[in-house]
Coordinates of C-alpha atoms and ligand atoms in Angstrom, one line a residue:
X1 CA -29.8 -20.5 1.8
X2 CA -26.1 -20.9 1.1
X3 CA -24.0 -21.0 4.2
X4 CA -21.0 -18.8 3.8
X5 CA -18.1 -19.0 6.2
X6 CA -15.6 -16.2 6.4
X7 CA -12.4 -17.2 8.1
X8 CA -10.7 -14.1 9.5
X9 CA -11.8 -10.7 10.8
X10 CA -9.2 -8.2 9.4
X11 CA -10.1 -5.6 7.0
X12 CA -10.6 -8.2 4.4
X13 CA -12.8 -10.4 6.5
X14 CA -15.0 -7.7 7.6
X15 CA -15.2 -6.0 4.3
X16 CA -16.4 -9.2 2.7
X17 CA -18.9 -9.8 5.5
X18 CA -20.2 -6.3 5.1
X19 CA -20.4 -6.5 1.2
X20 CA -22.1 -9.9 1.2
X21 CA -24.5 -9.1 3.9
X22 CA -25.5 -5.8 2.6
X23 CA -25.9 -6.9 -1.0
X24 CA -26.9 -10.6 -1.0
X25 CA -28.0 -10.7 2.7
X26 CA -31.4 -12.5 2.5
X27 CA -29.9 -15.2 0.3
X28 CA -27.0 -16.1 2.6
X29 CA -26.4 -17.3 5.9
X30 CA -23.0 -15.8 6.9
X31 CA -20.6 -16.7 9.8
X32 CA -17.3 -14.9 10.4
X33 CA -14.7 -16.6 12.6
X34 CA -11.7 -14.4 14.0
X35 CA -9.3 -15.0 16.8
X36 CA -8.7 -12.1 19.2
X37 CA -5.5 -13.9 20.4
X38 CA -4.1 -13.8 16.8
X39 CA -5.2 -10.3 15.9
X40 CA -5.0 -8.5 12.6
X41 CA -2.0 -7.2 10.7
X42 CA -2.9 -3.7 11.9
X43 CA -1.5 -1.7 8.9
X44 CA -3.3 -0.9 5.7
X45 CA -4.3 2.7 6.3
X46 CA -4.0 4.3 2.9
X47 CA -6.5 3.9 0.2
X48 CA -7.2 5.0 -3.3
X49 CA -10.4 6.7 -4.8
X50 CA -12.4 3.9 -6.0
X51 CA -13.0 3.0 -2.2
X52 CA -15.7 5.7 -2.5
X53 CA -17.6 3.6 -5.1
X54 CA -17.5 0.6 -2.8
X55 CA -18.8 2.6 0.1
X56 CA -21.6 4.2 -2.0
X57 CA -22.8 0.7 -3.3
X58 CA -22.7 -0.6 0.3
X59 CA -24.6 2.5 1.5
X60 CA -21.8 3.4 3.9
X61 CA -22.2 7.0 5.1
X62 CA -19.0 8.7 4.4
X63 CA -18.9 11.2 7.4
X64 CA -19.9 8.4 9.9
X65 CA -17.0 6.3 8.5
X66 CA -14.5 9.1 8.7
X67 CA -15.5 10.0 12.2
X68 CA -15.3 6.3 13.3
X69 CA -11.8 5.8 11.8
X70 CA -10.3 9.1 12.4
X71 CA -10.0 9.4 8.8
X72 CA -8.4 12.2 6.6
X73 CA -8.6 13.0 3.0
X74 CA -5.9 11.9 0.5
X75 CA -5.3 13.5 -2.9
X76 CA -2.3 11.5 -3.8
X77 CA 1.2 10.5 -2.7
X78 CA 4.2 12.7 -2.5
X79 CA 7.3 10.7 -3.6
X80 CA 10.7 11.9 -2.2
X81 CA 14.0 10.8 -3.5
X82 CA 12.6 8.1 -5.8
X83 CA 14.1 9.3 -9.1
X84 CA 17.3 10.8 -7.7
X85 CA 18.1 11.8 -4.1
X86 CA 16.5 15.3 -3.5
X87 CA 13.8 14.8 -6.1
X88 CA 10.1 15.2 -5.1
X89 CA 7.0 14.6 -7.2
X90 CA 3.4 14.0 -6.6
X91 CA 1.2 11.2 -7.9
X92 CA -2.1 12.8 -7.6
X93 CA -5.6 11.4 -8.1
X94 CA -6.5 14.1 -10.5
X95 CA -6.8 14.4 -14.3
X96 CA -4.1 16.6 -16.0
X97 CA -5.5 19.6 -18.1
X98 CA -7.9 18.8 -20.9
X99 CA -7.3 16.0 -23.4
X100 CA -8.5 16.0 -27.0
X101 CA -9.5 12.7 -28.8
X102 CA -6.2 13.0 -30.7
X103 CA -3.7 13.5 -28.0
X104 CA -3.4 13.8 -24.2
X105 CA -2.8 17.1 -22.4
X106 CA 0.8 16.3 -21.4
X107 CA 1.5 16.2 -25.2
X108 CA 0.2 19.5 -25.7
X109 CA 2.2 20.6 -22.6
X110 CA 5.4 19.0 -24.1
X111 CA 4.8 21.1 -27.2
X112 CA 4.4 24.2 -25.2
X113 CA 7.6 23.4 -23.3
X114 CA 9.5 23.0 -26.5
X115 CA 8.2 26.4 -27.6
X116 CA 9.4 27.9 -24.3
X117 CA 6.1 28.5 -22.2
X118 CA 3.7 26.4 -20.2
X119 CA 5.4 26.3 -16.8
X120 CA 5.2 23.0 -14.8
X121 CA 3.0 20.3 -15.6
X122 CA 1.8 20.3 -12.0
X123 CA -0.1 23.5 -12.6
X124 CA -2.6 21.8 -14.7
X125 CA -4.0 19.3 -12.1
X126 CA -6.4 20.6 -9.5
X127 CA -5.8 17.7 -6.9
X128 CA -2.1 18.1 -7.2
X129 CA -2.0 21.8 -6.6
X130 CA -4.6 21.5 -3.8
X131 CA -2.4 18.9 -2.1
X132 CA 0.7 21.0 -2.5
X133 CA -1.2 23.8 -0.8
X134 CA -2.5 21.6 1.9
X135 CA -6.1 22.5 0.9
X136 CA -9.2 20.3 0.5
X137 CA -12.8 20.5 -0.6
X138 CA -15.0 17.8 -2.1
X139 CA -16.3 20.2 -4.7
X140 CA -15.1 23.6 -5.9
X141 CA -17.2 25.7 -8.4
X142 CA -18.3 23.1 -11.0
X143 CA -15.5 20.5 -10.2
X144 CA -15.7 17.4 -8.0
X145 CA -12.3 16.5 -6.6
X146 CA -11.1 13.0 -6.9
X147 CA -10.0 11.7 -3.5
X148 CA -9.5 8.8 -1.2
X149 CA -8.8 8.3 2.6
X150 CA -6.3 7.7 5.2
X151 CA -8.0 5.6 8.0
X152 CA -7.2 3.7 11.2
X153 CA -7.2 0.1 10.2
X154 CA -8.3 -1.4 13.5
X155 CA -11.1 1.1 13.8
X156 CA -12.2 0.3 10.2
X157 CA -12.6 -3.2 10.9
X158 CA -14.5 -2.5 14.0
X159 CA -16.8 -0.1 12.0
X160 CA -17.5 -2.8 9.4
X161 CA -18.1 -5.4 12.0
X162 CA -20.9 -3.2 13.4
X163 CA -22.4 -2.8 10.0
X164 CA -22.2 -6.5 9.2
X165 CA -23.6 -7.7 12.5
X166 CA -26.5 -5.4 12.0
X167 CA -27.0 -6.9 8.7
X168 CA -27.2 -10.4 10.1
X169 CA -23.6 -11.7 10.1
X170 CA -22.8 -14.0 13.0
X171 CA -19.4 -13.5 14.6
X172 CA -17.6 -16.4 16.3
X173 CA -14.4 -15.7 18.3
X174 CA -12.0 -18.5 18.3
X175 CA -8.9 -20.0 16.9
X176 CA -9.2 -22.3 13.9
X177 CA -7.5 -25.7 14.8
X178 CA -8.3 -27.6 11.7
X179 CA -9.9 -27.2 8.3
X180 CA -12.1 -30.1 7.5
X181 CA -12.3 -31.6 4.0
X182 CA -14.4 -34.0 2.2
X183 CA -12.4 -37.3 1.9
X184 CA -13.3 -37.8 -1.8
X185 CA -13.9 -34.4 -3.3
X186 CA -11.4 -32.4 -1.1
X187 CA -14.2 -29.7 -0.9
X188 CA -14.0 -27.7 2.5
X189 CA -16.7 -28.8 4.9
X190 CA -16.0 -27.1 8.2
X191 CA -13.8 -25.2 10.4
X192 CA -12.9 -26.9 13.7
X193 CA -12.1 -24.5 16.4
X194 CA -9.8 -24.9 19.4
X195 CA -12.9 -24.8 21.6
X196 CA -14.3 -27.8 19.7
X197 CA -16.9 -26.0 18.0
X198 CA -17.5 -27.0 14.4
X199 CA -18.4 -24.3 11.7
X200 CA -20.0 -25.9 8.8
X201 CA -20.5 -24.2 5.4
X202 CA -21.1 -24.5 1.7
X203 CA -18.7 -21.7 0.6
X204 CA -15.6 -20.6 2.5
X205 CA -13.8 -17.2 2.2
X206 CA -10.2 -17.3 3.2
X207 CA -9.4 -14.0 4.9
X208 CA -6.8 -15.4 7.4
X209 CA -4.1 -12.9 6.0
X210 CA -0.6 -14.2 5.1
X211 CA -1.4 -17.6 7.0
X212 CA -3.7 -18.4 4.1
X213 CA -5.1 -21.3 6.3
X214 CA -7.6 -22.5 3.9
X215 CA -6.5 -21.8 0.3
X216 CA -2.8 -22.4 1.0
X217 CA -2.4 -24.8 4.0
X218 CA -5.6 -26.9 3.5
X219 CA -6.1 -26.9 -0.2
X220 CA -2.4 -26.6 -1.2
X221 CA -2.8 -23.7 -3.8
X222 CA 0.7 -22.1 -4.3
X223 CA 2.0 -18.7 -5.0
X224 CA 3.5 -17.2 -8.1
X225 CA 6.6 -15.5 -6.6
X226 CA 7.2 -11.9 -7.7
X227 CA 10.1 -11.1 -5.5
X228 CA 12.5 -10.8 -8.5
X229 CA 10.5 -7.7 -9.3
X230 CA 9.4 -6.7 -5.9
X231 CA 12.2 -7.6 -3.6
X232 CA 10.9 -6.0 -0.3
X233 CA 9.9 -8.7 2.1
X234 CA 9.7 -6.9 5.5
X235 CA 8.3 -3.9 7.0
X236 CA 8.6 -2.1 10.4
X237 CA 5.5 -0.1 11.5
X238 CA 5.2 2.4 14.3
X239 CA 2.7 5.0 15.1
X240 CA 3.5 8.6 16.3
X241 CA 1.7 11.6 17.6
X242 CA 0.7 14.2 15.1
X243 CA 2.6 17.4 15.6
X244 CA 1.1 19.3 12.8
X245 CA -2.2 19.5 10.9
X246 CA -2.5 16.5 8.7
X247 CA -1.5 17.0 5.0
X248 CA -4.0 15.6 2.4
X249 CA -1.5 13.2 1.1
X250 CA 0.5 10.1 2.0
X251 CA 4.3 10.6 1.9
X252 CA 6.7 7.9 0.5
X253 CA 10.2 8.7 1.3
X254 CA 12.9 6.6 -0.5
X255 CA 16.1 5.9 1.6
X256 CA 19.2 4.0 0.6
X257 CA 17.8 0.5 1.1
X258 CA 14.1 0.8 1.4
X259 CA 11.3 3.4 1.6
X260 CA 9.3 5.0 4.4
X261 CA 5.6 5.7 4.5
X262 CA 3.9 8.5 6.5
X263 CA 0.1 8.3 6.6
X264 CA -1.5 11.2 8.5
X265 CA -4.7 10.5 10.5
X266 CA -6.6 13.1 12.6
X267 CA -4.7 12.6 15.7
X268 CA -1.8 10.4 14.9
X269 CA 0.6 9.2 12.0
X270 CA 1.0 5.7 10.7
X271 CA 4.7 5.2 9.9
X272 CA 6.5 2.4 8.4
X273 CA 9.7 1.3 6.5
X274 CA 9.7 -1.3 3.7
X275 CA 12.8 -3.0 2.9
X276 CA 14.3 -6.2 1.6
X277 CA 16.0 -8.6 4.0
X278 CA 18.5 -9.2 1.2
X279 CA 19.9 -5.8 1.5
X280 CA 19.2 -4.6 5.1
X281 CA 19.1 -6.1 8.6
X282 CA 16.0 -5.5 10.8
X283 CA 18.0 -3.4 13.2
X284 CA 19.3 -1.3 10.5
X285 CA 15.8 -0.9 9.2
X286 CA 14.2 0.0 12.6
X287 CA 17.2 2.6 13.0
X288 CA 16.4 4.2 9.8
X289 CA 12.7 4.4 10.6
X290 CA 13.2 5.7 14.2
X291 CA 15.6 8.3 13.0
X292 CA 13.2 9.7 10.5
X293 CA 10.0 10.2 12.5
X294 CA 8.4 13.6 13.0
X295 CA 6.8 13.2 16.5
X296 CA 7.0 11.0 19.6
X297 CA 6.1 7.3 19.2
X298 CA 2.9 6.0 20.6
X299 CA 3.5 2.4 19.9
X300 CA 6.4 -0.1 19.9
X301 CA 7.8 -0.8 16.4
X302 CA 6.5 -4.0 14.9
X303 CA 8.2 -6.2 12.5
X304 CA 6.0 -7.6 9.6
X305 CA 7.3 -10.2 7.1
X306 CA 5.8 -10.8 3.7
X307 CA 6.4 -12.1 0.3
X308 CA 5.2 -10.5 -2.9
X309 CA 3.2 -12.6 -5.4
X310 CA -0.2 -13.8 -6.4
X311 CA -2.1 -17.0 -5.4
X312 CA -2.2 -19.1 -8.4
X313 CA -5.9 -19.7 -7.9
X314 CA -7.8 -17.0 -5.9
X315 CA -10.8 -19.4 -6.1
X316 CA -10.2 -23.3 -5.8
X317 CA -13.0 -25.8 -5.1
X318 CA -15.5 -24.1 -2.6
X319 CA -12.9 -21.7 -1.3
X320 CA -12.1 -18.1 -2.3
X321 CA -9.2 -16.1 -1.0
X322 CA -9.6 -12.4 -0.4
X323 CA -7.0 -10.1 1.1
X324 CA -3.5 -11.0 2.0
X325 CA -4.2 -14.7 1.6
X326 CA -4.8 -14.0 -2.1
X327 CA -1.4 -12.5 -2.6
X328 CA 0.4 -9.2 -1.9
X329 CA 2.3 -6.8 -4.0
X330 CA 3.5 -4.2 -1.6
X331 CA 2.0 -1.1 -0.1
X332 CA 3.6 1.5 -2.3
X333 CA 0.5 2.6 -4.3
X334 CA -2.0 1.6 -1.4
X335 CA -3.8 -1.0 -3.7
X336 CA -4.4 -3.9 -1.3
X337 CA -7.7 -2.8 0.2
X338 CA -8.8 -1.8 -3.3
X339 CA -8.1 -5.3 -4.6
X340 CA -10.2 -6.8 -1.7
X341 CA -13.1 -4.6 -2.7
X342 CA -12.9 -5.5 -6.4
X343 CA -12.7 -9.2 -5.3
X344 CA -15.9 -8.7 -3.3
X345 CA -17.7 -7.2 -6.3
X346 CA -16.4 -10.0 -8.6
X347 CA -17.5 -12.6 -6.1
X348 CA -21.1 -10.9 -5.8
X349 CA -21.4 -10.9 -9.7
X350 CA -20.0 -14.5 -10.0
X351 CA -21.7 -15.9 -7.0
X352 CA -22.2 -19.7 -7.5
X353 CA -25.9 -20.0 -7.3
X354 CA -26.2 -22.8 -9.8
X355 CA -24.6 -26.3 -10.4
X356 CA -21.9 -25.3 -12.9
X357 CA -19.3 -23.7 -10.7
X358 CA -16.3 -24.3 -12.9
X359 CA -16.8 -21.7 -15.5
X360 CA -17.4 -19.1 -12.8
X361 CA -14.3 -20.2 -11.1
X362 CA -12.3 -19.8 -14.3
X363 CA -13.7 -16.3 -15.0
X364 CA -13.0 -15.2 -11.4
X365 CA -9.3 -16.4 -11.4
X366 CA -8.7 -14.9 -14.9
X367 CA -10.1 -11.4 -13.9
X368 CA -8.1 -11.5 -10.7
X369 CA -4.8 -12.5 -12.6
X370 CA -5.1 -9.7 -15.1
X371 CA -6.0 -7.1 -12.4
X372 CA -3.1 -7.9 -10.3
X373 CA -0.5 -8.1 -13.1
X374 CA -1.6 -4.6 -14.2
X375 CA -1.3 -3.2 -10.7
X376 CA 2.2 -5.0 -10.4
X377 CA 3.4 -3.3 -13.5
X378 CA 2.6 0.1 -12.1
X379 CA 4.3 -0.5 -8.8
X380 CA 7.4 -2.1 -10.4
X381 CA 7.7 1.1 -12.6
X382 CA 8.6 3.2 -9.5
X383 CA 11.6 0.8 -8.6
X384 CA 12.8 0.3 -12.2
X385 CA 12.7 3.8 -13.3
X386 CA 15.2 5.2 -10.7
X387 CA 18.4 6.8 -11.5
X388 CA 19.8 6.1 -8.0
X389 CA 23.2 4.5 -7.8
X390 CA 23.8 4.9 -4.2
X391 CA 23.2 1.5 -2.9
X392 CA 23.0 -2.3 -3.9
X393 CA 19.3 -2.0 -3.4
X394 CA 18.7 0.6 -6.0
X395 CA 21.4 -0.8 -8.3
X396 CA 19.5 -4.1 -8.3
X397 CA 16.2 -2.6 -9.1
X398 CA 17.5 -0.1 -11.8
X399 CA 19.2 -2.9 -13.6
X400 CA 16.5 -5.8 -13.2
X401 CA 14.6 -7.3 -16.1
X402 CA 11.0 -6.2 -16.0
X403 CA 7.7 -7.7 -17.3
X404 CA 7.4 -7.3 -21.0
X405 CA 4.1 -5.5 -20.5
X406 CA 5.8 -2.8 -18.6
X407 CA 8.9 -2.5 -20.8
X408 CA 6.6 -1.8 -23.7
X409 CA 4.8 1.0 -21.7
X410 CA 8.0 2.7 -20.8
X411 CA 9.5 2.3 -24.3
X412 CA 6.6 3.9 -26.0
X413 CA 6.4 6.7 -23.5
X414 CA 10.2 7.4 -23.6
X415 CA 10.1 7.5 -27.4
X416 CA 6.8 9.0 -28.2
X417 CA 5.2 10.3 -24.9
X418 CA 2.2 8.0 -25.6
X419 CA 0.2 6.6 -22.8
X420 CA -2.9 4.5 -22.8
X421 CA -5.6 3.2 -20.4
X422 CA -7.8 0.1 -21.0
X423 CA -10.6 -1.8 -19.2
X424 CA -8.3 -3.6 -16.9
X425 CA -5.9 -0.9 -16.0
X426 CA -6.6 0.6 -12.5
X427 CA -4.2 3.5 -12.9
X428 CA -5.3 6.1 -15.3
X429 CA -3.4 8.0 -18.0
X430 CA -2.6 10.8 -15.6
X431 CA -1.1 8.4 -13.0
X432 CA 1.3 6.8 -15.6
X433 CA 2.2 10.3 -16.8
X434 CA 2.9 11.7 -13.3
X435 CA 5.0 8.7 -12.2
X436 CA 6.9 8.3 -15.5
X437 CA 7.7 12.0 -15.6
X438 CA 8.3 12.3 -11.9
X439 CA 10.9 9.6 -12.1
X440 CA 12.8 11.3 -14.8
X441 CA 11.5 9.9 -18.1
X442 CA 11.7 12.9 -20.5
X443 CA 10.0 11.8 -23.8
X444 CA 12.1 12.2 -26.9
X445 CA 9.1 13.0 -29.1
X446 CA 5.4 13.7 -28.7
X447 CA 2.3 14.0 -30.7
X448 CA 2.3 17.3 -32.6
X449 CA -1.3 18.1 -32.2
X450 CA -0.3 21.3 -30.4
X451 CA 1.4 22.6 -33.5
X452 CA -1.9 22.6 -35.3
X453 CA -2.8 25.5 -33.1
X454 CA -1.3 29.0 -33.5
X455 CA 1.1 29.5 -30.6
X456 CA -0.9 32.3 -29.1
X457 CA -4.0 30.1 -29.1
X458 CA -2.1 27.3 -27.4
X459 CA -0.6 29.7 -24.8
X460 CA -4.0 31.1 -24.1
X461 CA -5.9 27.9 -23.6
X462 CA -3.2 26.6 -21.4
X463 CA -3.1 29.7 -19.3
X464 CA -6.9 29.5 -18.8
X465 CA -6.5 26.0 -17.4
X466 CA -3.8 26.7 -15.0
X467 CA -5.4 30.1 -14.0
X468 CA -8.7 28.4 -13.3
X469 CA -7.0 25.8 -11.1
X470 CA -5.1 28.3 -9.2
X471 CA -8.3 30.3 -8.6
X472 CA -10.1 27.2 -7.3
X473 CA -7.3 26.1 -5.0
X474 CA -7.4 29.7 -3.5
X475 CA -11.1 29.2 -2.7
X476 CA -10.6 25.9 -0.8
X477 CA -10.1 25.8 2.9
X478 CA -7.2 24.2 4.5
X479 CA -7.5 20.4 4.9
X480 CA -7.6 20.5 8.6
X481 CA -10.4 23.1 8.6
X482 CA -12.4 21.0 6.2
X483 CA -12.1 18.0 8.5
X484 CA -13.1 19.9 11.5
X485 CA -16.4 20.9 10.0
X486 CA -17.0 17.6 8.1
X487 CA -15.9 14.6 10.1
X488 CA -14.0 15.4 13.3
X489 CA -13.6 12.2 15.3
X490 CA -14.7 12.3 18.9
X491 CA -11.7 12.8 21.3
X492 CA -9.8 9.5 22.1
X493 CA -10.8 7.9 25.4
Ligands
LIG501 C1 3.6 -3.4 5.6 C2 2.2 -3.3 5.0 C3 1.6 -2.1 4.6 C4 0.4 -2.1 4.0 N1 -0.2 -0.8 3.7 C5 -1.3 -0.9 3.0 C6 -1.9 0.5 2.6 O1 -1.4 1.4 2.9 N2 -3.0 0.3 1.9 C7 -3.7 -0.8 1.6 O2 -4.7 -0.8 0.8 N3 -3.2 -1.9 2.0 C8 -2.0 -2.0 2.7 N4 -1.5 -3.3 3.1 C9 -2.3 -4.4 3.0 C10 -3.4 -4.5 4.1 O3 -2.8 -4.4 5.3 C11 -4.3 -5.7 3.9 O4 -4.7 -5.8 2.6 C12 -5.6 -5.6 4.8 O5 -5.2 -5.2 6.0 C13 -6.3 -6.9 4.8 O6 -5.5 -7.8 5.6 P1 -6.3 -9.2 5.8 O7 -7.6 -9.0 6.4 O8 -6.2 -10.0 4.6 O9 -5.3 -9.9 7.0 P2 -5.2 -9.7 8.5 O10 -5.4 -8.3 8.9 O11 -3.9 -10.4 8.9 O12 -6.4 -10.6 9.1 C14 -6.3 -12.0 9.3 C15 -7.4 -12.4 10.2 O13 -7.5 -13.8 10.1 C16 -7.6 -14.3 11.5 N5 -6.8 -15.5 11.7 C17 -5.6 -15.9 11.2 N6 -5.4 -17.2 11.7 C18 -6.5 -17.6 12.3 C19 -6.8 -18.8 13.1 N7 -6.0 -19.9 13.0 N8 -8.0 -18.9 13.7 C20 -8.9 -17.8 13.6 N9 -8.6 -16.7 13.0 C21 -7.4 -16.5 12.5 C22 -6.8 -13.2 12.3 O14 -7.2 -13.1 13.7 C23 -7.4 -11.9 11.6 O15 -8.7 -11.6 12.0 C24 -0.3 -3.3 3.8 C25 0.3 -4.5 4.1 C26 1.5 -4.6 4.7 C27 2.2 -5.8 5.0

């Protein structure tokens, strides 16, 4: 049996413990070390739809998970003030209309708009219209909705811990004092705890968060800094009481020098303000957040410091970094937990059972790099594509140089309305379209497939789609009502 040691018991540590124990359990001897004194980062409460796939593969019961974590459903993110002050658009998890092999639906819609009909593009996306109406159902008629969750991060770690311990993971509480390495090979050998206990292993997973005790401090693997594209390096987080039924979406509100998140759970709201210390002091940031809350606070505001970038090698020697130790983009599109999950899948697929580890390491690091760069581009798009001129913060973002890969995407959309998706791109065509149009890109031209249809036929087929969506939304219950029947959490003790 391989001895796997997981350092850290935040969301990343317990997800890893759960994934490895539930899928490779009988082949491994897994120990997780966490320190109650240090605790976890305590944020990371909005997710994206592929999480459901992770849960399915790990046999995690959705209703039990939702009850245990006070979770609500998420159909997308509402972005306020991002293009210009007063703007609002939704990046939803749904598809838009019906595509043909020749052209995407938004190109037919652009044609319709040019001819003077078609209404708003929003009307062609079920998840978006349901989010706007505050409604939710998992299925309506023959359609399955694409959704994610908002969850309580601390409760989620506790829930995963229970599943992992049941599957045989041994938990050790204690502070890691020293990471022991082999004097010649530099491979990790053991974690020495403050109590003196020694935890030996063959493979070490670094889930120690921003501290990166193993991959960074012990093995000296550096970080590729992306702060020139993603300048935010701080956040203030605070929880408030819920004062109204939870909407089925996250809210992201841009302010003069940062942006605020609002994540609705069943009984409380997770709030935070993300900003760059180059443009705003901590006091000003806290003031902005506290002045823009919707209910009484239930916790003291907490300051979190971070830097954006990627660990140059997520896997080095016998150590693999998952979670914040492997890099961080920023929470704008709720991608971090997802990246932990894809990292776990990757580790399970590439698990080093044989002698030749180097080729597996190379593959793991390459796949991780490509995945992160693609997510990075999508997040940078939100900042770059602003028209705001009201602060140094937005001026710096609006005028910054961006990665070539992103510049190419924006140019081809701006000039031709063309969007594509490939194997490595997490965000689908509909996501790129919603954010690019939501932030004010108005394509100069589009595919003329729509002109191959008589105007009346185009009009009719578009009306059929939007009418069918409107009918489905009418049939759906309010989000709150669906939660009450499906997954209401027990009252808080
Ligand atoms: C402001 C902000 C907002 C975010 N919002 C989202 C979001 O909406 N959606 C999303 O997907 N992600 C979000 N994230 C990211 C998300 O929080 C993390 O990806 C997720 O919580 C995993 O964190 P972690 O487990 O890697 O680290 P942590 O939660 O920090 O856990 C680290 C663990 O290591 C242990 N540890 C550290 N040092 C030692 C030591 N010396 N000895 C023993 N144990 C030790 C700690 O006790 C802890 O158990 C956000 C992050 C930030 C900073």
